[in-house]
mmCIF file with all atom_site columns, C-alpha atoms in Angstrom:
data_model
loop_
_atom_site.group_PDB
_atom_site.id
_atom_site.type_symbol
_atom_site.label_atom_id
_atom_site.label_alt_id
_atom_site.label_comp_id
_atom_site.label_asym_id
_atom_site.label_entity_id
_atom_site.label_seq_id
_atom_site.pdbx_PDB_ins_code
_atom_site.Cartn_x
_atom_site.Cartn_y
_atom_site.Cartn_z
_atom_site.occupancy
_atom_site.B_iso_or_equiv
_atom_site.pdbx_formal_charge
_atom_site.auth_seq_id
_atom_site.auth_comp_id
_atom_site.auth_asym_id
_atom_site.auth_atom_id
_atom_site.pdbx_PDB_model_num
ATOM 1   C CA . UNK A 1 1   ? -5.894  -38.536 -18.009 1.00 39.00 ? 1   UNK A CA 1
ATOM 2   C CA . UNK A 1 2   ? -9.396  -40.375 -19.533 1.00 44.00 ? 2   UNK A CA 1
ATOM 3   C CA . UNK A 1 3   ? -9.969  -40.662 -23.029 1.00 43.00 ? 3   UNK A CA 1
ATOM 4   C CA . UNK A 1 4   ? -12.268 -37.603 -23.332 1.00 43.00 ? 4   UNK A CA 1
ATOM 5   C CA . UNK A 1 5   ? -10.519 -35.396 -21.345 1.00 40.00 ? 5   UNK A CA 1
ATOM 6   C CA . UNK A 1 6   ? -7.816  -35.524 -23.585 1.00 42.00 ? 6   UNK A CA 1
ATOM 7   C CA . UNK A 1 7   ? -9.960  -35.272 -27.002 1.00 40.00 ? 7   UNK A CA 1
ATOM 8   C CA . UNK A 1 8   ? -11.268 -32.324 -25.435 1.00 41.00 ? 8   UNK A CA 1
ATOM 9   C CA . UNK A 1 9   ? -8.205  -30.554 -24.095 1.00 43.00 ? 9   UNK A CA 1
ATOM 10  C CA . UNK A 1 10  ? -7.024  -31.392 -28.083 1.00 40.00 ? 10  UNK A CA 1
ATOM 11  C CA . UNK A 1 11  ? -9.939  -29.800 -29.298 1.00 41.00 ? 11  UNK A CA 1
ATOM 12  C CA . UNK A 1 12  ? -10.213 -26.862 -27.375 1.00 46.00 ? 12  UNK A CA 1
ATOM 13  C CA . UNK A 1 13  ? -6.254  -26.316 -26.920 1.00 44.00 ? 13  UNK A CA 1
ATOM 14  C CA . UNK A 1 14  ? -6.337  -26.238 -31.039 1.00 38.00 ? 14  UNK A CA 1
ATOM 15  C CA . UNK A 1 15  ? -9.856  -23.966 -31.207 1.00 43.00 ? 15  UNK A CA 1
ATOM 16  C CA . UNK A 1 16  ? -8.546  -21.651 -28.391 1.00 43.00 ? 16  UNK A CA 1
ATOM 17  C CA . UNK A 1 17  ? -4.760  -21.468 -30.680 1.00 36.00 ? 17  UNK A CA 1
ATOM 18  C CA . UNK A 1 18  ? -6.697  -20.313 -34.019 1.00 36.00 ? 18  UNK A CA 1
ATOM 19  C CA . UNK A 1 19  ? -8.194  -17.962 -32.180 1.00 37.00 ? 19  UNK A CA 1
ATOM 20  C CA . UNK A 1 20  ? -4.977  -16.423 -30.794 1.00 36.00 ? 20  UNK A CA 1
ATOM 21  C CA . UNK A 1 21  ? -3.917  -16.073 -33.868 1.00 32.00 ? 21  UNK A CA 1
ATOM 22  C CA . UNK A 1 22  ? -6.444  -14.623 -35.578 1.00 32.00 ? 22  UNK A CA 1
ATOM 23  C CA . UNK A 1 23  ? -7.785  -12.666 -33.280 1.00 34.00 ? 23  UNK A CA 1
ATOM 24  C CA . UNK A 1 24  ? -4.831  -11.275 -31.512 1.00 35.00 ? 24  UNK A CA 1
ATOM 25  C CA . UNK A 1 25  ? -3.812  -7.428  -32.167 1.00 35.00 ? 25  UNK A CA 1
ATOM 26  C CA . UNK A 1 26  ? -0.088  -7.132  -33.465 1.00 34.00 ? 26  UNK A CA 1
ATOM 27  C CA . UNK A 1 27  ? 2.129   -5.551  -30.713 1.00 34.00 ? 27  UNK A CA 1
ATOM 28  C CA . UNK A 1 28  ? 2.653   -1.739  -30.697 1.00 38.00 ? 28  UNK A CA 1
ATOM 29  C CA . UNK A 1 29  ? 4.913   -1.416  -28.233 1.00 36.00 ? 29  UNK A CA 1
ATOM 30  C CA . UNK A 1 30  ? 2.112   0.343   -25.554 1.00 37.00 ? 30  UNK A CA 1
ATOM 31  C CA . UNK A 1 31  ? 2.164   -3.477  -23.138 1.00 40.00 ? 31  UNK A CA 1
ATOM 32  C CA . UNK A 1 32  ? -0.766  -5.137  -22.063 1.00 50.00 ? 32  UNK A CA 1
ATOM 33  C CA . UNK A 1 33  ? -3.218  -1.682  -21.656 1.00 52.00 ? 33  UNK A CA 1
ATOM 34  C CA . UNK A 1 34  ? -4.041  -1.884  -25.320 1.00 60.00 ? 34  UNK A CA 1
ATOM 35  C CA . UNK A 1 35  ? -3.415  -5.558  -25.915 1.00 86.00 ? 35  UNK A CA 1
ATOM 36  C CA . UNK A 1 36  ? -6.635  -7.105  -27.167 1.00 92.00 ? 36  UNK A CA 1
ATOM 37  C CA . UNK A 1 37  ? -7.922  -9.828  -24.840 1.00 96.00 ? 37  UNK A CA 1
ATOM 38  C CA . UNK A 1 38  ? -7.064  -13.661 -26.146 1.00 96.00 ? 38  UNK A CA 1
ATOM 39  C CA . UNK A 1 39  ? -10.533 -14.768 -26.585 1.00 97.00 ? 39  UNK A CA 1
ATOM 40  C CA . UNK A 1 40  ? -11.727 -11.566 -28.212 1.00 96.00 ? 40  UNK A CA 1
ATOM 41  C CA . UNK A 1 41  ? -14.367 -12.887 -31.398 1.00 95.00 ? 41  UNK A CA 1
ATOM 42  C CA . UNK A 1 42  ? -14.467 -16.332 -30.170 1.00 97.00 ? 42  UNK A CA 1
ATOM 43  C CA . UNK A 1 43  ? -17.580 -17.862 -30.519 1.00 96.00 ? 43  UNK A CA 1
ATOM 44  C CA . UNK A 1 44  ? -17.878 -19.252 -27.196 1.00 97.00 ? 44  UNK A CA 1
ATOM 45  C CA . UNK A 1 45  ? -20.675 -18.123 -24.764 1.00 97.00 ? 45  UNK A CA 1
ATOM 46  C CA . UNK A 1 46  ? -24.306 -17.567 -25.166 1.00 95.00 ? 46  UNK A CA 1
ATOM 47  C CA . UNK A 1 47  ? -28.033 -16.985 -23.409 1.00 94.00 ? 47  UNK A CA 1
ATOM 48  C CA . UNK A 1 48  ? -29.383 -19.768 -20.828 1.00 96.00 ? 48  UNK A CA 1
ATOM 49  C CA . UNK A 1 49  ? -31.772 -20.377 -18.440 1.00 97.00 ? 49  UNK A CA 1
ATOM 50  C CA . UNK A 1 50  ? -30.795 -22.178 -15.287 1.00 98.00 ? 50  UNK A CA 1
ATOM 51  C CA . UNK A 1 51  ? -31.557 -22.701 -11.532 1.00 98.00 ? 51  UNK A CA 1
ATOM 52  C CA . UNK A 1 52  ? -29.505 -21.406 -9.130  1.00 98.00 ? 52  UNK A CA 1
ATOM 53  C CA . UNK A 1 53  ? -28.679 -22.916 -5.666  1.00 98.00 ? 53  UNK A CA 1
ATOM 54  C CA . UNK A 1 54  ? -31.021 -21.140 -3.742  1.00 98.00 ? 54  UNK A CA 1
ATOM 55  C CA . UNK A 1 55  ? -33.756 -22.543 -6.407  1.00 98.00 ? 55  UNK A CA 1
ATOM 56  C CA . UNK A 1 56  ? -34.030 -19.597 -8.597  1.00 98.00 ? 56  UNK A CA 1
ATOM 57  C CA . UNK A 1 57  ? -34.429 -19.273 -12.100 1.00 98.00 ? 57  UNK A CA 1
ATOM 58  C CA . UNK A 1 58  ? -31.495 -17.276 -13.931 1.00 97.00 ? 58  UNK A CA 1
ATOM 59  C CA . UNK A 1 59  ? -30.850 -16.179 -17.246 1.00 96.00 ? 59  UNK A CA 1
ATOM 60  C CA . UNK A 1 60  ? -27.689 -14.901 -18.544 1.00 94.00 ? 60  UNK A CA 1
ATOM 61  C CA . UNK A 1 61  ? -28.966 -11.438 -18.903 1.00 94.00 ? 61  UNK A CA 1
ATOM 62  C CA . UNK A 1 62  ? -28.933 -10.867 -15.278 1.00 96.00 ? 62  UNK A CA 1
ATOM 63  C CA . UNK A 1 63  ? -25.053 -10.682 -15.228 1.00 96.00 ? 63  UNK A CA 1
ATOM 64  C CA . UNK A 1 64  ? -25.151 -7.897  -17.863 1.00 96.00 ? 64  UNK A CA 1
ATOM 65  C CA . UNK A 1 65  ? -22.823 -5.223  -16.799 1.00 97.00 ? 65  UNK A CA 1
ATOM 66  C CA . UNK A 1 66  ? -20.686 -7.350  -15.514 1.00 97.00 ? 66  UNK A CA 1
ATOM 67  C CA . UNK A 1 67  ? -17.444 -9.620  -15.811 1.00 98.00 ? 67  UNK A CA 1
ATOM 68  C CA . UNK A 1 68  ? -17.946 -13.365 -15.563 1.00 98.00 ? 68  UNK A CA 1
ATOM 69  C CA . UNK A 1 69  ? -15.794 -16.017 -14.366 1.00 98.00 ? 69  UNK A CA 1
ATOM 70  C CA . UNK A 1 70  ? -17.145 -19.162 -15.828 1.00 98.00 ? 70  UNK A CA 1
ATOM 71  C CA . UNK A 1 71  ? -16.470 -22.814 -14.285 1.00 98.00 ? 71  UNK A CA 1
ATOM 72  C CA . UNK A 1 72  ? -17.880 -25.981 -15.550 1.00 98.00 ? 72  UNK A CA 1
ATOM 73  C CA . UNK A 1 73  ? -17.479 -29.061 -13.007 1.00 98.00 ? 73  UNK A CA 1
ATOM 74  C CA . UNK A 1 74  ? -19.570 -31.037 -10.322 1.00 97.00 ? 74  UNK A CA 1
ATOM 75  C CA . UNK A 1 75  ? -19.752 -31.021 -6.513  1.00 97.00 ? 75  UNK A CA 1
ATOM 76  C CA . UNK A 1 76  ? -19.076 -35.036 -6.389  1.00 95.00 ? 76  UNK A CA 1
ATOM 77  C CA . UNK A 1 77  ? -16.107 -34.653 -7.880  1.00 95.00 ? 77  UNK A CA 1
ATOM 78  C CA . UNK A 1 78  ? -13.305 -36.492 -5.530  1.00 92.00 ? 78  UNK A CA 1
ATOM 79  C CA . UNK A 1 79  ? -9.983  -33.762 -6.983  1.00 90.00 ? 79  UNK A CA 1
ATOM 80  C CA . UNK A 1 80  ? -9.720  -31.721 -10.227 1.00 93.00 ? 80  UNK A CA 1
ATOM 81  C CA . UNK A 1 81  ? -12.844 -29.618 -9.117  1.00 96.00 ? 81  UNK A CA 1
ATOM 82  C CA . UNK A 1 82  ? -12.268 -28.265 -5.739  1.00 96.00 ? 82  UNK A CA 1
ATOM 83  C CA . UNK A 1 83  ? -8.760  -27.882 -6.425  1.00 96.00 ? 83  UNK A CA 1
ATOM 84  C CA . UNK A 1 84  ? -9.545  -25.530 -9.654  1.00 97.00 ? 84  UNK A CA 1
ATOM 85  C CA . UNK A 1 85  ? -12.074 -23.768 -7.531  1.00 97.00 ? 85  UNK A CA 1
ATOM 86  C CA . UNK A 1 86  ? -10.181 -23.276 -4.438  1.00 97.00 ? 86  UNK A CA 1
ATOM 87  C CA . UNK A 1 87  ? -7.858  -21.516 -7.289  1.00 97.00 ? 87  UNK A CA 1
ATOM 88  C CA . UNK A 1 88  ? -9.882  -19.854 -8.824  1.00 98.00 ? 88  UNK A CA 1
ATOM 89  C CA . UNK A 1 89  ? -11.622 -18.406 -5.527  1.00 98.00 ? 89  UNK A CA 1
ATOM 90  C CA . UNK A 1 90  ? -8.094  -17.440 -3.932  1.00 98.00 ? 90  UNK A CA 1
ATOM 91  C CA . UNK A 1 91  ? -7.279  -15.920 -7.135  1.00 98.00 ? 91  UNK A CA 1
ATOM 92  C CA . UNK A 1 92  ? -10.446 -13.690 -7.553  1.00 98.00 ? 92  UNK A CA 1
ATOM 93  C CA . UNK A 1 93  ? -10.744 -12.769 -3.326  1.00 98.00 ? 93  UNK A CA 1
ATOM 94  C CA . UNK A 1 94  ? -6.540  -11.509 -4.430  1.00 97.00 ? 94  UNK A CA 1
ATOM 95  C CA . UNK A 1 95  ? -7.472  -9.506  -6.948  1.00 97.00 ? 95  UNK A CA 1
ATOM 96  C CA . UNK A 1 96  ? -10.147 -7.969  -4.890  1.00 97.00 ? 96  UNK A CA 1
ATOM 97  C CA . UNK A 1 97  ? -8.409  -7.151  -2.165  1.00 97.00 ? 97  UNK A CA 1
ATOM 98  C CA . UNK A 1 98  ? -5.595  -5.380  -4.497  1.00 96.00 ? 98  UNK A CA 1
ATOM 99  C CA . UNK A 1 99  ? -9.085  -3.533  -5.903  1.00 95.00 ? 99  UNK A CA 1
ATOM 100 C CA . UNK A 1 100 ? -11.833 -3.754  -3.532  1.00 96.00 ? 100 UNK A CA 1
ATOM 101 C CA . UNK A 1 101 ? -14.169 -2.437  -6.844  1.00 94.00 ? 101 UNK A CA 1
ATOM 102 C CA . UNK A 1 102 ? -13.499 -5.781  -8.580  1.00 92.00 ? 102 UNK A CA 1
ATOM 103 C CA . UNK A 1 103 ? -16.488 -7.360  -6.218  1.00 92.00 ? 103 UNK A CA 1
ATOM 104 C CA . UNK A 1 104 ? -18.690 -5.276  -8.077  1.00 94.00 ? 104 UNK A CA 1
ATOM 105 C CA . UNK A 1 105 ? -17.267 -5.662  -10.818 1.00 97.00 ? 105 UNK A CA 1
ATOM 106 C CA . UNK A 1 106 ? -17.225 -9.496  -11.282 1.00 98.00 ? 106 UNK A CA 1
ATOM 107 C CA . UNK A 1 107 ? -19.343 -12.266 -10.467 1.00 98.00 ? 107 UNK A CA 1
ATOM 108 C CA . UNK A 1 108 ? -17.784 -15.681 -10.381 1.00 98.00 ? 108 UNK A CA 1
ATOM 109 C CA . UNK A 1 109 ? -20.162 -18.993 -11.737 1.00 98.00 ? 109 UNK A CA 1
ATOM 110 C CA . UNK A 1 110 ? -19.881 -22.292 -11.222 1.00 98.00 ? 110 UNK A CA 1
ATOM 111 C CA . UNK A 1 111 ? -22.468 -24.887 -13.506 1.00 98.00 ? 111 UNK A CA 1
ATOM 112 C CA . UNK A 1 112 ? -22.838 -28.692 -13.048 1.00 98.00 ? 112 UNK A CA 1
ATOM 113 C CA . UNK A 1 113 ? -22.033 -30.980 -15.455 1.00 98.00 ? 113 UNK A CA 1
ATOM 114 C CA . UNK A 1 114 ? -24.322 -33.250 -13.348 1.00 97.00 ? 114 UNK A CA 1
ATOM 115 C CA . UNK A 1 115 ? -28.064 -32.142 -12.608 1.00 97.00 ? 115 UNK A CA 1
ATOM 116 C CA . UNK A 1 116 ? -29.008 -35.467 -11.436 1.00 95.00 ? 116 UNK A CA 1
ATOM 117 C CA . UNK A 1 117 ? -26.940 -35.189 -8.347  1.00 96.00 ? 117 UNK A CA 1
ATOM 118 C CA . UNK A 1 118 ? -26.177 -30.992 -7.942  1.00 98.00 ? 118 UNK A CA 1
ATOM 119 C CA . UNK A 1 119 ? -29.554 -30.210 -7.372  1.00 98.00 ? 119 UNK A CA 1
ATOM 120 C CA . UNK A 1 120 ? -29.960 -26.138 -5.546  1.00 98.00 ? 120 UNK A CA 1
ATOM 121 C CA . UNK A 1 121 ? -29.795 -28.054 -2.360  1.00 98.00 ? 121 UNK A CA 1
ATOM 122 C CA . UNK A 1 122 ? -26.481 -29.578 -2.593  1.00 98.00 ? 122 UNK A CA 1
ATOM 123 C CA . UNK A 1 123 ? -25.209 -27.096 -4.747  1.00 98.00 ? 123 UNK A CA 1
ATOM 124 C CA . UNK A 1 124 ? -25.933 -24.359 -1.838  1.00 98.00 ? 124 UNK A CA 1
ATOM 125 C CA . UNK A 1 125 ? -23.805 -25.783 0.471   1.00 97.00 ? 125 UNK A CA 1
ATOM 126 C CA . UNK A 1 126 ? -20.906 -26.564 -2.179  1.00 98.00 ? 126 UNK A CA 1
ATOM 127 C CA . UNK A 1 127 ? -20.682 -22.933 -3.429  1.00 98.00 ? 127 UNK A CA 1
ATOM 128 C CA . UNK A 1 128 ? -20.478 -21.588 -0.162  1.00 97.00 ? 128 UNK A CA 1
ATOM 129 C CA . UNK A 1 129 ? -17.016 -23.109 0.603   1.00 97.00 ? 129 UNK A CA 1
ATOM 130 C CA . UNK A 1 130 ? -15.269 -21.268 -1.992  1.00 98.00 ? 130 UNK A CA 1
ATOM 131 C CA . UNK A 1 131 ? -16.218 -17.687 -2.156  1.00 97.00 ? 131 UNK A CA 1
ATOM 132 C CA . UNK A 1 132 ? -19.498 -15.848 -0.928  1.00 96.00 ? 132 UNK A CA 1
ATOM 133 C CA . UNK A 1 133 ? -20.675 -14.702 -4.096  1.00 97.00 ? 133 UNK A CA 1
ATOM 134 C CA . UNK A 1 134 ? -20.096 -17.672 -6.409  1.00 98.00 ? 134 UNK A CA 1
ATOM 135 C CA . UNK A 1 135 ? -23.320 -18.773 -8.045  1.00 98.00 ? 135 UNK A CA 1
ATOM 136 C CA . UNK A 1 136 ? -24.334 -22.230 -8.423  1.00 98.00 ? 136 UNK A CA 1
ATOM 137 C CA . UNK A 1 137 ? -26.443 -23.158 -11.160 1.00 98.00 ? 137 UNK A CA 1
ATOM 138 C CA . UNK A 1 138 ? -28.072 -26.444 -12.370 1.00 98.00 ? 138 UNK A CA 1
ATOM 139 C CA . UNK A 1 139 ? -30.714 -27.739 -14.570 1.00 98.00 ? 139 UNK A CA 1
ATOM 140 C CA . UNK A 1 140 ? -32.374 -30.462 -16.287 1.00 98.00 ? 140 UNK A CA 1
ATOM 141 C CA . UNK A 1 141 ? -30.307 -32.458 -18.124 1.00 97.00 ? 141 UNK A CA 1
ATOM 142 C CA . UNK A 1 142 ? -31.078 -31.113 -21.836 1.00 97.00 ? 142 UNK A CA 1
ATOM 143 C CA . UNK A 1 143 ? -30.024 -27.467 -20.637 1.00 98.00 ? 143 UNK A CA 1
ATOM 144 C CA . UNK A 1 144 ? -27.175 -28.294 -19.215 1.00 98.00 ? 144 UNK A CA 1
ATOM 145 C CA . UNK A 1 145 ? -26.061 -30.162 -22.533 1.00 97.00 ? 145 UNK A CA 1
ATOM 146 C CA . UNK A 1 146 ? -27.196 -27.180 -25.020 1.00 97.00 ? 146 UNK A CA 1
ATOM 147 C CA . UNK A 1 147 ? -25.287 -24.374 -22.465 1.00 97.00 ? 147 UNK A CA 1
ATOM 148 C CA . UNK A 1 148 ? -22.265 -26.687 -22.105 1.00 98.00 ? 148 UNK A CA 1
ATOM 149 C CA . UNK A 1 149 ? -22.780 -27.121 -26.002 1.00 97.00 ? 149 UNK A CA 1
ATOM 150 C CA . UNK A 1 150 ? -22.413 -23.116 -26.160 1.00 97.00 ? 150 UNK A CA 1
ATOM 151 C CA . UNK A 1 151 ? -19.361 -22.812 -23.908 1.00 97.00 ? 151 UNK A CA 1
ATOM 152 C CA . UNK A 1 152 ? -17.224 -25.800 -25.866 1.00 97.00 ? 152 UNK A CA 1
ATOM 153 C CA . UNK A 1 153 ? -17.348 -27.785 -22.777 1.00 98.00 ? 153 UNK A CA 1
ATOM 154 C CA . UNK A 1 154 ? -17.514 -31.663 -23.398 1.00 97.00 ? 154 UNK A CA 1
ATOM 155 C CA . UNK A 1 155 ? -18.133 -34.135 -20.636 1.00 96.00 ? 155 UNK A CA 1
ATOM 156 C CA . UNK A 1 156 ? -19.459 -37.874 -20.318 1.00 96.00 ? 156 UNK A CA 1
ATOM 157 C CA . UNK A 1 157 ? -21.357 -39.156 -17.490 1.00 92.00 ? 157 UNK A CA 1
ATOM 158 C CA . UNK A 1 158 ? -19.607 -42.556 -16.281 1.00 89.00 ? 158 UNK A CA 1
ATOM 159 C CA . UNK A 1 159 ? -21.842 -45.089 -14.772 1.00 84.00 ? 159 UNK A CA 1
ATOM 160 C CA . UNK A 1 160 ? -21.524 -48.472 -13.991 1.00 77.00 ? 160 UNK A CA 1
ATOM 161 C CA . UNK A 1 161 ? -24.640 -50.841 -13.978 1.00 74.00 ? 161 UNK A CA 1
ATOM 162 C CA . UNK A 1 162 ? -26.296 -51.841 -10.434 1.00 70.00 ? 162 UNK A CA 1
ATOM 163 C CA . UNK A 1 163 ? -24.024 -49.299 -9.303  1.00 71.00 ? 163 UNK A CA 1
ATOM 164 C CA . UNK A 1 164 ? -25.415 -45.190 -7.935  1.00 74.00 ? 164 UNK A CA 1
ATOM 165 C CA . UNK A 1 165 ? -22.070 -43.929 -7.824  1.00 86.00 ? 165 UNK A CA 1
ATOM 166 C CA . UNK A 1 166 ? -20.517 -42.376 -10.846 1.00 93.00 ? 166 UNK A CA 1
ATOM 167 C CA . UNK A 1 167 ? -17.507 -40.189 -12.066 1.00 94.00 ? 167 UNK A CA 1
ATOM 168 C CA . UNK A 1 168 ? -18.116 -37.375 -14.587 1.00 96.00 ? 168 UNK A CA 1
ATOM 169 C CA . UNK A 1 169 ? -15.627 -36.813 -17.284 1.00 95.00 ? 169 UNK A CA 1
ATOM 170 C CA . UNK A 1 170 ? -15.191 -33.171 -18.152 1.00 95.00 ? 170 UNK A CA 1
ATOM 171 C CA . UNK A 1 171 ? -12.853 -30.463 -20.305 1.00 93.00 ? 171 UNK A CA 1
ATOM 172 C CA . UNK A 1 172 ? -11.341 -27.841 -17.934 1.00 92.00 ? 172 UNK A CA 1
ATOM 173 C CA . UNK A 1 173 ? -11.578 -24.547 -18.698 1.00 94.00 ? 173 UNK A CA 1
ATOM 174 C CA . UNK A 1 174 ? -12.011 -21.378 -16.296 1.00 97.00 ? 174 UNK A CA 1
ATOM 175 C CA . UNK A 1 175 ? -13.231 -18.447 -18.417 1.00 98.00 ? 175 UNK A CA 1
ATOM 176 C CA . UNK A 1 176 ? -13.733 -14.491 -18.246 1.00 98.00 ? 176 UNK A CA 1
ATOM 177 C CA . UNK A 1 177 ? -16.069 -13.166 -20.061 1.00 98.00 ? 177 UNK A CA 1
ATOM 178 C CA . UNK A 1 178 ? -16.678 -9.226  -20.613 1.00 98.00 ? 178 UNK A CA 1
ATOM 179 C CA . UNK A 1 179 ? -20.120 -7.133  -19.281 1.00 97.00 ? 179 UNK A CA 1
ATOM 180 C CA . UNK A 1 180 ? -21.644 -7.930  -22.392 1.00 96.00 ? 180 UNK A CA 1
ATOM 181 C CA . UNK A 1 181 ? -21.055 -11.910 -22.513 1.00 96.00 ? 181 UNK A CA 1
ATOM 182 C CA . UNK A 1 182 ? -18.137 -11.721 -24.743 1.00 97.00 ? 182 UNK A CA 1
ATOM 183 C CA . UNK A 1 183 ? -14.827 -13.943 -23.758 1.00 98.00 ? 183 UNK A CA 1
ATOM 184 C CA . UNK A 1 184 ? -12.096 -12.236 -23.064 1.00 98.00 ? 184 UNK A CA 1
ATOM 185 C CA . UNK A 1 185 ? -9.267  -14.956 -21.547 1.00 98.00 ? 185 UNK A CA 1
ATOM 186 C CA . UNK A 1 186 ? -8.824  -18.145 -19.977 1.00 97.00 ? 186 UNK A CA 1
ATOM 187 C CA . UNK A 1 187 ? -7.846  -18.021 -16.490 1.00 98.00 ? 187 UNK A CA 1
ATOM 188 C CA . UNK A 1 188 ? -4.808  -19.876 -15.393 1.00 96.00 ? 188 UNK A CA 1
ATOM 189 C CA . UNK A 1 189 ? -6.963  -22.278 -12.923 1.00 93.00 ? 189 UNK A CA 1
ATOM 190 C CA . UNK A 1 190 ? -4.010  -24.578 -12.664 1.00 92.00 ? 190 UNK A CA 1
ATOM 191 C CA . UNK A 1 191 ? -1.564  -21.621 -11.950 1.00 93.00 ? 191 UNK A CA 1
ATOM 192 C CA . UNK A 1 192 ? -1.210  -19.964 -8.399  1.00 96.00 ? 192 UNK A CA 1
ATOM 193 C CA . UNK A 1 193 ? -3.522  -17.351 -7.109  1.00 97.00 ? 193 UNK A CA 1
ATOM 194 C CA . UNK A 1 194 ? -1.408  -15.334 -7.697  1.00 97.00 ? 194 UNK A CA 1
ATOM 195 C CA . UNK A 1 195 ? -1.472  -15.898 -12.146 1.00 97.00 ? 195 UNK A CA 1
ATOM 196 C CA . UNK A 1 196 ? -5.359  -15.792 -11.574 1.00 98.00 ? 196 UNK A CA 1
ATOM 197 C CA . UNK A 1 197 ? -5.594  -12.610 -10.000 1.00 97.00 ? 197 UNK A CA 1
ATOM 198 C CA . UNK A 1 198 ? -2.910  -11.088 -12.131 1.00 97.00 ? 198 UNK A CA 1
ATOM 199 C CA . UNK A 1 199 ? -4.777  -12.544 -15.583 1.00 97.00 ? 199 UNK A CA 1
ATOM 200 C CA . UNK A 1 200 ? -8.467  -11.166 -13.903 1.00 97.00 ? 200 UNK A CA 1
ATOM 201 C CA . UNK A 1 201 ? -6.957  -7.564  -13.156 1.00 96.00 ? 201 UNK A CA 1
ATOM 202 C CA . UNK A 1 202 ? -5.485  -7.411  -16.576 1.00 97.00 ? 202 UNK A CA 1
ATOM 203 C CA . UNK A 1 203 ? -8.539  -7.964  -18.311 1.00 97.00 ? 203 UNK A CA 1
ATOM 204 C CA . UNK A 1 204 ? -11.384 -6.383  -15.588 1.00 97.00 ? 204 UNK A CA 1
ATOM 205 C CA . UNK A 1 205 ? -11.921 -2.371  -16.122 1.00 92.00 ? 205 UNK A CA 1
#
C-alpha cells in the first residue's frame, strides 16, 4: 500500500476509534435495535454543490429525507475502485431485495477524486455498471478538494512529467449517512455483500 494511503487509513482508523468510544451508547442488553449507530456526532459530512453525470447541478439538500451511501474514488482506477463498488452495489441491490422499501429509502453516491478526467460524460457510463440509481458527481477541482476536505477523505493526484496517464492515491471509506446528513456507520466495502447489506439494514429505518 502507497505512502498516503496508509497515513490516511492511520488517520482515519484512529479519528473513526475516538469516536467509537465516545460516542457509542453503553449496552443495555435490548441488541442492536437501540444500539446507537458508530458514527453518531462525528463531524464528518457537510453541504456541496456538484455536477452530476447527466450534467446537472446538485446540492446535498436534494438527498434530504434520505439515507446516503457515500463513495469517494475515480472511474480510471485499474482495481480498488470497481472492486469496492461492485461490493458495495451487490450489497445495497441484497438488502433491497430482503426490503424492496430500502430503494426509496437510500440513494447510493459515488464522487471523483479526479474532475480532470470523470467529467458527466464518462462518469455516465461508469455509474451505470454498478447499480441504476448510483449518482455520479464531479466538479472543478477546488470543490472536489473542500467536499473531500468535509468527508476526511485524503487523496494525491500522481503524475509523471511528459506523461497523460496518472494514478490517484485515495483513503477508502464507504459511508452511511442518516436523512438528515448525519453519519451513521462505515460500510464493510471490503466484506461480502452479504456484511454490506446486513450493516445497511441495521442502520436504514
Amino acid at each position: 500500500m502507497n505512502n498516503i494511503a496508509n497515513k490516511a487509513k492511520m488517520i482515519l482508523s484512529a479519528g473513526f476509534l475516538a469516536f467509537l468510544v465516545a460516542c457509542s451508547a453503553p449496552s443495555d442488553g435490548n441488541g442492536a435495535a437501540d444500539a446507537e449507530p458508530p458514527l453518531a456526532g462525528a463531524q464528518i459530512g457537510g453541504t456541496f454543490t456538484l455536477t452530476n453525470q447527466d450534467g446537472v447541478k446538485m446540492s446535498e439538500d436534494e438527498f434530504k429525507g434520505k439515507y446516503r451511501i457515500i463513495y469517494f474514488g475515480y472511474s480510471y482506477c485499474p482495481d480498488v475502485c470497481p472492486i469496492d463498488l461492485s461490493n458495495l452495489m451487490l450489497g445495497l441491490k441484497l438488502a433491497e431485495k430482503g426490503d424492496p422499501a430500502l430503494a426509496e429509502k437510500v440513494q447510493p453516491i459515488f464522487i471523483t477524486v479526479d474532475p480532470e478526467r470523470d467529467t458527466p460524460a464518462v462518469l455516465k457510463q461508469y455509474v451505470s455498471a454498478f447499480h441504476p440509481r448510483l449518482i455520479g458527481l464531479t466538479g472543478a477541482p477546488e470543490e472536489i478538494a473542500a467536499v473531500a476536505k468535509k468527508y476526511l477523505i485524503i487523496y494525491d493526484i500522481r503524475k509523471d512529467e511528459g506523461s497523460s496517464e496518472y494514478l490517484v492515491d485515495h483513503s477508502r471509506q464507504a459511508y452511511l449517512f442518516g436523512p438528515e446528513g448525519e453519519p451513521l456507520a462505515l460500510l464493510p466495502f471490503d466484506g461480502t455483500p452479504e456484511d454490506i447489506a446486513d450493516e445497511i439494514t441495521r442502520w436504514v429505518k
